Amino acid sequence: MLVPIFTLKLNHKINPRMVAIGKYDGIHPCLTAATQAGKVFIHNPHTRGQRPAAHRLSQSRQDSDISLLNINQAVSCLTAGTLGPNTTGHTLLVGSQTNLLAYDVHDNTDIFYKEVTDGANAIVLGKLGDIQSPLAIIGGNCALQGFDFEGNDQFWTVTGDNVRSLVLCDFTADGKNELLVGSEDFRVFREDELVTEMAENETVTSLCHMHGSRFGYALANGTVGVYDRTARYWRIKSKNHAMSIHAFDLNADGVVELITGWSNGKIDARSDRTGEVIFKDNFSSSVAGVVEGDYRMDGQIQLICSSVEGEVRGYLPASKEMKGNLMDASVEQDLIRELSQRKQNLILELRNYEENAKALPGVLQGESKKGVIPANTQLQTALSVRRATESQRAHIRCPGDTPSETIIRAVLIFAEGIFEGESHVVHPSIQNLSGCVRVPIIPPKDIPVDLHIKAFVGGKTSTQFHVFEITRQLPRFSMYDLNTDPSATQPTGKVTFNLNDRPQRVVMWLNQNFLLPEGIDSPDITFTILRAGGLLNINMQPSGEITLRADDIDLAGDLIQSLASFLAIEDLQAEADFPVYFKELRATLTEVDEFHSVHQKLTAAMADHSNYIRNMLVQAEDARLMGDWRNTKKRYIELYDLNRDLINEYKIRSNNHNALLARLKSVNQAIQRAGRLRVGKPKTQVITACRDAIKNNNINALFKIMRAGTALS
């Protein structure tokens, strides 16, 4: 059994997912974590009594090994590593919702302190693509930004939603790092070029590089797993939340395992190939972070786990004598108990089959209540689109049909991202039992989903049932109906692009990605959008020009990305016009300018009030020392009123800031949407040109770029 080689009790609470190890003097590893009240603590047991307090750094009164770094803002992310070419040790990087601090702990100095308007929800430090110097890359409000050691903005791009996690890894196996971004789904960037996207049904909260192109991930719904590029090796789901994941070779077999720290205090290590648990331990409170480092300075790397209450444990990799047996005896007993239970279930199932075989001669006289059904019984399923009625929303109908002499007692459907808890069970009442069960399915967004269907089928008087299993794939664009209303308003938005491909290939894409009752043979088609309403029109000219008409710019982007992926198109230019959306965006940009103006006025007003308060306080104290109680009381009443005004101004400023962030997010999403209407280099060019237009406050150029896909003069 593997046990901790050291345990520490730090008198500081630790914020989840904000733990790092840094060698700030180039030699001694220090545990660093964000704590309450806008502070970061640095635990350094190696050089006691040698750290004078200076600048931002102060000594903790509770623990002589801990120094506190005052950030004066709520910390949202932190990391440590080599940023500059000539620095002695690692640089500490601390992000908040408004700023990024690069701090030299050894010299007690700021390296740079940058304002980041999109916030910093996640941070990673390292080399990206062909950029020579290491970058501190932060992910915030739909945007990614990278700074070098001087604080210069070397990298910027937009992504689909709020960034929750980041990791650098060689995803494409070209010898250069790509940036893997976790938000509502996965996105992989080669510098500012989007390499690939992978849909997930929950927010990606944690990422870690394992080896090669393999990486571990954790979702907000308690799922953890491993991908190798776009192929998922395994995943498991827990009722608890994964707070931190890390790759570490705990059983010393030469291959890293996925170490997960959970919200219930459990730590487990799983095989990167199968997901099998090879080790687990428990804290008394939620895990805050999992890191690695030679914390005992003895040449051996330890796995270091910390809890939110400040408990820290270090584990060494297993020795050869343990032969990979990291569990205690009770776990082995649990496994034996589980196998025994499985054996009993198999014996019971075998007994049922034997009884069915004995009852077979009496089935013709109808005297058996066993689960005997005709040998040719099949479960038929045919997915179909159903429009909304007064009693039911628009949905996809999944029927289960069997021959008339049998009934379906229950149906279980397992599907990621469609049902709460990922599964749905239908039990028809005794009075409504029949050979047909219809299940409505409503996909929340356009992603392909595998439906794993299990049905209990038996005779009308059966007490035992056969389980039929079948898997059907729900195509990506399934909530679109071929039947259209002639009086429906035609969409005003459109995208036009040219394909050097045969119409038959576009027809193949339509048949594979839409739920069509019968195959179509023409690329000219109109759908009713069931989820949001409106029409979708697809038209292809003999010259290869395709026009997509829809009012939803997100739908147009999804269609273009899906078609480009199906036809293996690397670069695709397009012209677009979405009058309604562009009008809303123009209004949003006007509001951004107004909020910026209000922000500056409020900041100036607060500065004036602060100076006035300083003078008023001096006058009040002078009056008090001179015994002039009348003026003392008068000045302190004025101070009280000023303080109340300052608090009210702060609330207004805070609301203004939140509204500004929401508008900036909309602008970043607009740039992302304009990019998704193109593929490859044209996409990158549009995103870069849009950002330059916003920097120069050239709104007209911005809309020209979004429409034409190029920077027009």
XYZ file of C-alpha atoms in Angstrom:
713
model
C 0.000 0.000 0.000
C 1.278 3.474 -0.957
C 1.386 5.957 1.947
C 2.382 9.664 2.091
C 6.063 10.333 2.796
C 5.267 13.725 4.295
C 2.204 15.616 5.528
C 1.987 19.346 6.202
C -0.721 21.340 7.962
C -0.633 24.898 6.633
C -2.725 27.471 8.496
C -4.119 28.933 5.298
C -7.110 27.975 3.211
C -6.370 27.225 -0.461
C -8.518 28.240 -3.433
C -9.379 25.287 -5.716
C -7.349 24.923 -8.953
C -4.903 27.646 -7.879
C -1.850 25.656 -6.746
C 1.635 25.626 -8.304
C 5.265 24.706 -7.544
C 7.969 27.264 -8.355
C 11.760 27.433 -7.969
C 11.941 31.190 -7.484
C 15.654 31.219 -6.605
C 16.415 28.577 -9.234
C 17.077 25.878 -6.594
C 14.416 25.429 -3.915
C 10.869 24.331 -4.890
C 8.149 26.331 -3.118
C 4.476 25.431 -2.878
C 2.445 28.426 -4.041
C -1.320 28.833 -3.781
C -4.017 31.488 -3.828
C -5.732 32.026 -0.514
C -8.510 34.220 0.821
C -8.680 38.034 0.799
C -6.727 38.525 -2.422
C -3.469 36.978 -1.215
C -1.072 34.338 -2.530
C 1.025 32.330 -0.064
C 4.469 30.910 -0.806
C 5.574 28.007 1.388
C 9.375 27.737 1.516
C 10.751 25.494 4.278
C 14.262 25.465 2.756
C 15.601 28.933 3.688
C 14.039 29.828 7.015
C 14.707 33.286 8.414
C 16.291 34.606 5.213
C 13.304 36.395 3.698
C 12.891 40.042 4.710
C 9.481 41.557 4.044
C 9.503 44.011 1.147
C 7.279 45.477 -1.570
C 4.234 43.177 -1.991
C 5.730 40.332 0.084
C 5.125 39.996 3.827
C 5.795 37.300 6.428
C 2.876 35.219 7.700
C 2.232 35.582 11.437
C 0.873 32.035 11.620
C 3.744 30.155 9.951
C 7.396 31.211 9.661
C 7.805 29.166 6.442
C 5.077 31.106 4.632
C 5.330 34.465 2.881
C 2.197 36.292 1.743
C 1.925 38.192 -1.518
C -0.716 40.927 -1.477
C -2.606 41.112 -4.772
C -5.500 43.235 -3.391
C -7.878 41.584 -5.859
C -9.643 38.231 -5.990
C -7.195 35.804 -7.619
C -8.702 33.824 -10.510
C -5.649 31.791 -11.667
C -1.929 31.359 -11.039
C 1.079 29.420 -12.291
C 4.882 29.486 -12.046
C 7.640 28.738 -14.535
C 10.402 30.136 -16.726
C 9.256 33.275 -18.541
C 12.349 35.415 -19.153
C 15.636 34.366 -20.839
C 17.947 35.812 -18.164
C 15.965 35.304 -14.973
C 17.545 33.495 -12.015
C 14.543 31.357 -11.208
C 10.888 30.872 -12.001
C 8.428 33.715 -12.431
C 5.144 33.741 -10.505
C 2.134 34.714 -12.640
C -1.107 35.741 -10.918
C -4.297 36.559 -12.822
C -7.442 38.358 -11.712
C -10.553 39.517 -13.550
C -8.851 42.796 -14.500
C -5.061 42.329 -14.361
C -2.124 39.970 -14.869
C 0.879 40.234 -12.530
C 4.296 38.731 -13.362
C 6.281 38.734 -10.126
C 9.905 37.959 -9.299
C 9.598 36.386 -5.842
C 13.371 36.145 -5.310
C 13.978 39.857 -5.897
C 10.572 41.027 -4.579
C 9.813 43.019 -7.732
C 7.067 43.274 -10.339
C 8.263 42.161 -13.780
C 5.108 43.569 -15.352
C 1.547 44.377 -14.315
C -0.873 44.408 -17.251
C -4.534 45.309 -17.509
C -6.529 42.534 -19.214
C -9.980 43.722 -20.202
C -11.261 40.206 -20.898
C -10.168 38.845 -17.516
C -8.008 35.826 -16.717
C -9.911 32.628 -15.891
C -7.058 30.242 -16.763
C -3.321 30.557 -17.367
C -0.543 28.446 -18.873
C 3.164 29.182 -19.326
C 5.353 27.801 -22.124
C 6.304 27.940 -25.794
C 3.610 28.060 -28.483
C 4.199 27.176 -32.149
C 7.011 29.118 -33.829
C 7.040 31.936 -31.256
C 10.589 31.889 -29.891
C 10.145 33.176 -26.344
C 7.955 31.525 -23.684
C 4.530 33.129 -23.290
C 2.199 33.618 -20.354
C -1.101 32.760 -22.066
C -4.333 33.715 -20.335
C -7.873 32.739 -21.274
C -10.734 35.015 -20.350
C -13.984 36.378 -21.699
C -14.028 34.574 -25.095
C -10.439 35.692 -25.770
C -6.881 34.323 -25.521
C -3.896 36.600 -24.932
C -0.170 35.812 -24.649
C 2.511 38.033 -23.031
C 6.299 37.696 -23.220
C 8.743 38.432 -20.373
C 8.561 42.194 -21.048
C 4.766 42.242 -20.959
C 4.425 42.675 -24.725
C 1.230 41.307 -26.275
C 2.641 38.620 -28.621
C -0.483 36.536 -29.183
C -4.217 37.198 -29.320
C -7.228 35.395 -30.732
C -10.883 34.772 -29.919
C -12.584 31.561 -28.923
C -16.205 30.499 -28.639
C -16.990 31.017 -24.975
C -15.487 31.821 -21.591
C -12.187 29.951 -21.267
C -12.049 27.647 -18.225
C -8.830 25.678 -18.785
C -5.656 25.747 -20.903
C -2.785 23.362 -21.644
C 0.112 23.273 -24.129
C 0.848 19.997 -25.917
C 2.081 18.728 -29.287
C -1.404 17.830 -30.496
C -0.469 17.430 -34.191
C 2.866 15.607 -33.560
C 4.816 18.204 -35.578
C 7.363 18.902 -32.849
C 5.719 22.223 -31.867
C 3.265 22.989 -29.108
C -0.375 23.707 -29.830
C -2.716 25.420 -27.363
C -5.598 23.264 -26.158
C -8.483 25.396 -24.857
C -11.324 24.112 -22.687
C -14.583 26.084 -22.572
C -18.003 24.709 -23.573
C -16.013 22.373 -25.842
C -12.406 21.686 -26.877
C -10.526 23.915 -29.333
C -6.945 23.420 -30.522
C -4.919 26.425 -31.773
C -1.660 26.433 -33.721
C -0.780 29.991 -32.690
C -3.862 31.932 -33.875
C -5.032 29.260 -36.353
C -7.800 26.932 -35.197
C -6.671 23.344 -35.901
C -9.681 21.383 -34.681
C -12.790 21.499 -32.499
C -14.323 18.723 -30.388
C -17.818 19.036 -28.935
C -18.534 18.207 -25.291
C -21.838 18.215 -23.427
C -20.498 20.111 -20.395
C -17.957 22.808 -19.576
C -14.322 21.630 -19.642
C -12.976 22.666 -16.220
C -9.488 21.078 -16.219
C -6.913 19.878 -18.755
C -3.508 18.227 -18.378
C -0.935 17.003 -20.899
C -0.038 13.333 -20.427
C 2.417 12.349 -23.175
C 2.657 12.874 -26.919
C -0.748 13.966 -28.209
C -2.596 12.415 -25.272
C -4.297 14.608 -22.673
C -6.605 14.244 -19.687
C -9.723 16.319 -19.121
C -12.408 16.977 -16.518
C -15.942 18.326 -17.020
C -18.219 20.314 -14.737
C -20.627 17.354 -14.394
C -18.033 15.097 -12.690
C -16.675 13.388 -15.823
C -12.943 12.695 -16.245
C -11.243 10.912 -19.126
C -8.413 10.753 -21.630
C -8.228 11.753 -25.303
C -5.523 10.980 -27.844
C -6.005 13.774 -30.353
C -9.712 13.524 -31.259
C -10.170 9.874 -30.143
C -11.501 9.333 -26.629
C -9.779 6.429 -24.859
C -12.067 6.257 -21.842
C -14.184 8.348 -19.500
C -15.877 7.847 -16.147
C -18.553 9.921 -14.443
C -18.868 10.611 -10.727
C -21.462 12.342 -8.582
C -18.567 14.453 -7.218
C -16.681 17.176 -9.101
C -13.088 16.816 -10.308
C -11.231 19.770 -8.748
C -7.766 19.117 -10.208
C -6.094 16.641 -12.581
C -2.409 15.933 -13.149
C -0.247 13.417 -15.060
C 2.223 11.487 -12.884
C 3.861 8.030 -13.050
C 2.788 6.773 -9.638
C 3.329 3.024 -10.161
C 6.795 3.499 -11.748
C 5.922 1.581 -14.941
C 7.284 4.287 -17.253
C 3.807 5.564 -18.268
C 2.036 8.446 -16.514
C -1.328 7.925 -14.836
C -4.179 10.424 -14.577
C -4.280 11.701 -10.993
C -7.619 13.248 -10.024
C -8.498 15.239 -6.912
C -12.236 15.261 -6.121
C -14.604 17.593 -4.275
C -15.288 14.912 -1.622
C -11.573 14.752 -0.717
C -10.730 11.598 -2.681
C -7.501 11.287 -4.669
C -7.300 8.528 -7.288
C -4.838 7.439 -9.960
C -6.149 5.826 -13.148
C -4.432 4.042 -16.007
C -4.156 6.313 -19.058
C -5.144 3.370 -21.301
C -8.147 1.868 -19.510
C -9.218 4.219 -16.706
C -8.729 1.445 -14.138
C -8.094 2.743 -10.611
C -4.626 1.731 -9.393
C -4.457 3.920 -6.279
C -6.724 6.033 -4.078
C -6.518 8.000 -0.846
C -8.759 10.454 1.020
C -8.493 13.934 2.518
C -10.936 15.205 5.126
C -11.940 18.106 2.833
C -12.129 18.907 -0.882
C -8.913 18.656 -2.902
C -7.593 22.054 -4.058
C -4.724 21.085 -6.351
C -2.352 18.326 -7.503
C 1.239 19.196 -8.540
C 4.684 17.553 -8.556
C 8.174 18.551 -7.408
C 11.275 17.504 -5.454
C 9.988 19.068 -2.252
C 12.396 17.181 0.051
C 15.413 18.139 -2.118
C 16.604 14.501 -2.235
C 16.559 14.022 -6.022
C 13.179 12.248 -6.095
C 10.062 13.828 -7.606
C 6.984 13.590 -5.380
C 3.299 13.876 -6.196
C 2.045 16.714 -3.984
C -1.673 16.959 -3.179
C -3.282 19.765 -1.188
C -6.755 20.269 0.259
C -8.795 23.480 0.581
C -8.178 23.416 4.364
C -4.383 23.621 3.875
C -3.421 19.959 4.340
C -0.561 18.901 2.024
C 0.618 15.338 1.353
C 3.539 14.100 -0.708
C 3.718 10.656 -2.369
C 6.748 8.942 -3.883
C 6.313 6.657 -6.927
C 5.952 2.975 -6.000
C 9.096 0.944 -5.340
C 9.919 -2.242 -7.276
C 8.997 -4.370 -4.231
C 5.376 -3.197 -4.414
C 5.100 -4.518 -8.005
C 2.390 -2.028 -8.854
C 0.165 -3.072 -5.910
C -0.682 0.389 -4.560
C -4.037 -0.482 -2.980
C -4.619 -1.665 0.564
C -6.086 -5.096 1.381
C -9.624 -3.778 1.857
C -9.746 -2.671 -1.776
C -8.803 -6.189 -2.891
C -11.572 -7.575 -0.682
C -14.036 -5.157 -2.305
C -12.970 -6.474 -5.708
C -13.496 -10.109 -4.618
C -16.937 -9.174 -3.267
C -17.832 -7.474 -6.566
C -16.712 -10.508 -8.600
C -18.726 -12.820 -6.340
C -21.832 -10.691 -6.889
C -21.255 -10.804 -10.639
C -20.925 -14.593 -10.446
C -24.272 -14.868 -8.621
C -25.957 -12.700 -11.274
C -24.595 -14.906 -14.068
C -25.770 -18.068 -12.288
C -29.266 -16.562 -11.914
C -29.314 -15.584 -15.597
C -28.241 -19.096 -16.610
C -31.030 -20.616 -14.448
C -33.585 -18.382 -16.224
C -32.370 -19.603 -19.615
C -32.671 -23.233 -18.461
C -36.251 -22.664 -17.234
C -37.132 -20.991 -20.538
C -35.790 -23.987 -22.421
C -37.930 -26.348 -20.297
C -41.033 -24.223 -20.898
C -40.553 -24.084 -24.679
C -42.809 -27.139 -25.510
C -45.745 -25.541 -23.677
C -45.496 -22.146 -25.351
C -47.780 -23.159 -28.240
C -50.618 -23.906 -25.804
C -50.079 -20.473 -24.211
C -49.477 -21.957 -20.768
C -46.035 -20.403 -20.072
C -45.346 -17.173 -18.256
C -41.635 -17.392 -18.959
C -39.883 -14.914 -21.274
C -40.080 -17.062 -24.405
C -40.560 -15.034 -27.596
C -40.468 -15.980 -31.309
C -36.948 -16.606 -32.580
C -37.267 -13.985 -35.343
C -38.275 -11.147 -32.975
C -36.483 -7.902 -33.797
C -36.531 -4.422 -32.277
C -37.245 -1.897 -35.037
C -36.277 1.774 -34.606
C -36.699 4.584 -37.131
C -35.896 8.134 -36.014
C -38.227 10.839 -37.323
C -38.663 14.594 -36.874
C -41.881 15.865 -35.269
C -42.973 19.509 -35.253
C -44.324 21.273 -32.188
C -47.967 20.841 -31.212
C -50.086 22.513 -28.544
C -49.191 19.784 -26.052
C -45.587 18.976 -27.015
C -42.420 20.759 -28.114
C -40.723 19.973 -31.414
C -38.735 16.774 -30.989
C -37.235 13.689 -32.603
C -39.345 10.590 -32.167
C -37.514 7.377 -31.364
C -39.994 4.492 -31.687
C -39.369 0.943 -30.569
C -41.484 -1.643 -32.428
C -41.709 -5.431 -32.041
C -44.091 -8.068 -33.533
C -47.720 -7.947 -32.373
C -47.499 -11.064 -30.165
C -44.828 -9.418 -27.966
C -44.775 -6.365 -25.699
C -42.097 -3.834 -24.682
C -42.076 -3.637 -20.879
C -39.444 -0.882 -20.548
C -37.000 1.121 -22.661
C -33.699 2.636 -21.492
C -31.853 5.159 -23.675
C -28.321 6.314 -22.856
C -27.145 9.463 -24.685
C -24.542 12.088 -23.757
C -25.788 15.628 -23.370
C -29.499 15.018 -24.101
C -31.020 13.671 -20.889
C -30.330 14.822 -17.353
C -28.028 12.192 -15.922
C -27.344 11.029 -19.522
C -30.015 8.312 -19.409
C -33.790 8.112 -19.820
C -36.097 5.234 -18.816
C -39.669 4.700 -20.054
C -41.967 2.297 -18.144
C -45.398 2.036 -19.843
C -48.218 1.377 -17.383
C -49.765 -2.113 -17.248
C -52.874 -0.864 -19.086
C -50.811 0.621 -21.970
C -48.440 -2.257 -22.677
C -47.937 -2.908 -26.399
C -45.269 -3.758 -28.944
C -44.562 -0.070 -29.616
C -43.017 2.614 -27.383
C -42.341 6.151 -28.632
C -39.739 8.305 -26.864
C -39.424 12.073 -27.618
C -35.802 13.291 -27.847
C -34.882 17.000 -27.823
C -31.143 17.631 -28.489
C -30.148 20.969 -26.877
C -27.579 21.785 -29.580
C -26.330 20.578 -32.970
C -23.916 17.744 -32.180
C -23.963 14.115 -33.362
C -25.048 11.752 -30.574
C -24.987 7.967 -30.240
C -28.260 6.623 -28.807
C -27.677 3.368 -26.925
C -31.127 1.763 -26.639
C -32.080 -1.194 -24.422
C -35.597 -2.657 -24.495
C -37.195 -5.347 -22.296
C -39.227 -7.540 -24.666
C -41.417 -10.513 -23.733
C -44.778 -12.176 -24.221
C -48.044 -10.543 -23.123
C -48.140 -12.612 -19.917
C -44.374 -12.818 -19.351
C -42.741 -12.149 -16.011
C -39.246 -12.560 -17.491
C -37.992 -10.484 -20.413
C -35.305 -10.510 -23.079
C -33.064 -7.426 -23.327
C -32.584 -6.111 -26.857
C -29.678 -3.702 -27.369
C -29.298 -1.431 -30.381
C -27.246 1.706 -31.150
C -28.483 4.461 -33.453
C -26.644 7.654 -34.350
C -28.514 10.920 -34.217
C -27.071 13.117 -37.005
C -25.621 16.520 -36.137
C -28.402 18.623 -37.671
C -31.401 16.575 -36.592
C -33.783 19.337 -35.416
C -34.557 20.493 -38.959
C -37.743 19.528 -40.810
C -38.159 19.246 -44.590
C -41.809 20.300 -44.375
C -41.954 24.087 -44.649
C -44.758 26.603 -44.288
C -45.296 28.480 -47.592
C -46.225 31.631 -45.667
C -43.028 31.590 -43.553
C -40.793 34.672 -43.781
C -37.650 34.130 -45.858
C -34.351 34.577 -43.948
C -32.438 37.844 -44.501
C -28.983 36.514 -43.540
C -26.850 34.688 -46.084
C -23.358 33.297 -46.730
C -21.955 32.706 -50.223
C -18.856 30.655 -51.080
C -17.453 28.563 -53.931
C -16.670 24.836 -53.883
C -14.547 22.941 -56.361
C -16.523 19.775 -55.791
C -19.382 17.810 -57.328
C -22.981 18.471 -56.186
C -23.283 14.743 -55.371
C -20.720 15.176 -52.583
C -22.804 17.981 -51.047
C -25.862 15.701 -51.311
C -23.910 12.985 -49.433
C -23.114 15.505 -46.692
C -26.797 16.486 -46.436
C -27.923 12.855 -46.167
C -25.354 12.078 -43.466
C -25.825 15.200 -41.332
C -29.584 15.811 -41.504
C -32.397 13.505 -40.379
C -34.160 12.962 -43.708
C -37.052 10.473 -44.098
C -35.813 9.494 -47.541
C -32.526 10.270 -49.234
C -32.447 13.430 -51.355
C -30.670 13.789 -54.688
C -30.381 17.575 -55.027
C -28.306 20.097 -53.023
C -31.132 22.660 -53.313
C -33.231 22.248 -50.187
C -35.174 24.217 -47.551
C -35.643 23.247 -43.887
C -37.761 24.557 -41.027
C -35.571 25.210 -37.957
C -37.490 23.513 -35.127
C -35.400 24.692 -32.188
C -35.371 28.462 -32.794
C -37.893 28.863 -35.619
C -37.344 30.295 -39.095
C -36.092 28.753 -42.334
C -32.774 27.375 -43.568
C -32.221 27.461 -47.320
C -29.308 25.733 -49.103
C -28.732 26.369 -52.807
C -25.910 25.260 -55.122
C -25.314 26.651 -58.616
C -23.772 24.565 -61.456
C -20.674 26.794 -61.121
C -20.122 25.465 -57.576
C -21.369 28.592 -55.786
C -23.271 27.711 -52.616
C -25.602 30.104 -50.808
C -26.753 29.386 -47.255
C -29.674 31.522 -46.090
C -30.475 31.679 -42.367
C -30.952 34.379 -39.768
C -28.762 32.548 -37.222
C -25.056 33.310 -37.818
C -24.046 30.491 -35.427
C -25.989 27.960 -37.517
C -24.341 29.232 -40.706
C -20.907 28.830 -39.092
C -21.707 25.297 -37.897
C -22.894 24.298 -41.384
C -19.769 25.679 -43.085
C -17.404 24.009 -40.580
C -19.255 20.675 -40.935
C -19.253 20.831 -44.749
C -15.565 21.808 -44.863
C -14.676 18.925 -42.549
C -16.693 16.432 -44.646
C -15.116 17.600 -47.921
C -11.616 17.965 -46.343
C -11.388 21.655 -47.339
C -8.347 23.386 -45.804
C -9.028 26.994 -46.905
C -12.429 28.509 -47.683
C -13.259 32.171 -48.299
C -16.846 33.404 -47.970
C -18.930 36.547 -48.223
C -21.607 37.050 -45.585
C -24.372 39.442 -44.663
C -26.564 39.156 -41.563
C -28.385 42.511 -41.393
C -30.253 41.873 -38.122
C -27.184 40.557 -36.281
C -24.892 43.293 -37.655
C -27.400 45.948 -36.530
C -27.361 44.488 -32.989
C -23.544 44.394 -33.054
C -23.346 48.051 -34.114
C -25.582 48.968 -31.155
C -23.351 46.888 -28.843
C -20.208 48.698 -30.063
C -21.881 52.049 -29.382
C -22.715 50.872 -25.859
C -19.071 49.793 -25.336
C -17.915 53.356 -26.108
C -20.527 54.768 -23.729
C -19.536 52.401 -20.908
C -15.835 53.247 -21.428
C -16.676 56.961 -21.180
C -18.723 56.437 -17.990
C -15.914 54.302 -16.522
C -13.365 57.107 -17.047
C -15.683 59.743 -15.523
C -16.395 57.578 -12.473
C -12.695 56.843 -11.964
C -11.887 60.580 -12.089
C -14.737 61.372 -9.659
C -13.542 58.722 -7.190
C -9.985 60.106 -7.353
C -11.289 63.624 -6.556
C -13.331 62.293 -3.641
C -10.306 60.400 -2.293
C -8.213 63.586 -2.252
C -11.067 65.492 -0.601
C -11.395 62.788 2.076
C -7.651 62.943 2.787
C -7.830 66.724 3.361
C -11.035 66.415 5.381
C -9.483 63.760 7.635
C -6.458 65.994 8.365
C -8.791 68.905 9.264
C -10.934 66.666 11.510
C -7.876 65.360 13.401
C -6.452 68.877 13.781
C -9.760 70.032 15.278
C -9.840 67.010 17.623
C -6.287 67.629 18.874
C -7.107 71.295 19.486
C -10.262 70.339 21.390
C -12.523 72.051 18.835
C -15.318 69.472 19.186
C -17.841 71.486 17.197
C -15.650 71.468 14.052
C -14.530 67.875 14.748
C -18.140 66.688 14.707
C -18.877 68.756 11.592
C -15.885 67.338 9.677
C -16.665 63.717 10.630
C -20.308 64.131 9.525
C -19.011 65.413 6.184
C -16.588 62.447 6.031
C -19.456 60.037 6.704
C -21.487 61.556 3.855
C -18.497 61.439 1.509
C -17.842 57.805 2.383
C -21.475 56.950 1.641
C -21.185 58.721 -1.728
C -17.988 56.779 -2.496
C -19.701 53.456 -1.746
C -22.606 54.368 -4.022
C -20.188 55.423 -6.768
C -18.344 52.121 -6.385
C -21.604 50.190 -6.837
C -22.356 52.200 -9.977
C -18.813 51.591 -11.234
C -19.088 47.871 -10.505
C -22.390 47.575 -12.387
C -20.906 49.600 -15.252
C -17.867 47.274 -15.342
C -20.031 44.128 -15.423
C -22.143 45.574 -18.230
C -18.966 46.513 -20.130
C -17.623 42.948 -19.751
C -20.883 41.527 -21.129
C -20.656 43.847 -24.183
C -16.968 43.017 -24.743
C -17.857 39.324 -24.618
C -20.484 39.937 -27.321
C -17.870 41.705 -29.468
C -15.368 38.853 -29.059
C -18.085 36.338 -29.924
C -18.974 38.378 -33.025
C -15.353 38.156 -34.219
C -15.375 34.418 -33.525
C -18.636 33.998 -35.466
C -17.293 35.966 -38.424
C -14.228 33.698 -38.386
C -16.332 30.525 -38.323
C -17.900 31.542 -41.647
C -14.456 30.864 -43.172
C -11.968 27.999 -42.964
C -8.177 27.911 -42.592
C -6.089 30.977 -43.473
C -9.080 33.176 -44.468
C -10.496 32.528 -40.992
C -7.250 33.611 -39.293
C -7.020 36.704 -41.505
C -10.592 37.761 -40.666
C -10.010 37.435 -36.889
C -6.728 39.418 -37.064
C -8.214 42.135 -39.306
C -11.287 42.468 -37.050
C -9.101 42.957 -33.997
C -7.003 45.608 -35.760
C -10.196 47.420 -36.802
C -11.462 47.447 -33.185
C -8.052 48.631 -31.901
C -8.187 51.521 -34.385
C -11.870 52.156 -33.555
C -12.723 51.762 -37.251
C -16.234 50.338 -37.004
C -17.046 50.646 -40.714
C -13.939 48.641 -41.616
C -14.954 46.000 -39.051
C -18.294 45.373 -40.766
C -16.674 45.369 -44.221
C -14.236 42.694 -43.046
C -17.048 40.596 -41.535
C -19.015 40.822 -44.781
C -16.233 40.391 -47.360
C -13.750 38.318 -45.348
C -10.847 40.632 -46.226
C -9.665 44.071 -45.151
C -11.026 46.356 -47.855
C -9.439 49.734 -48.470
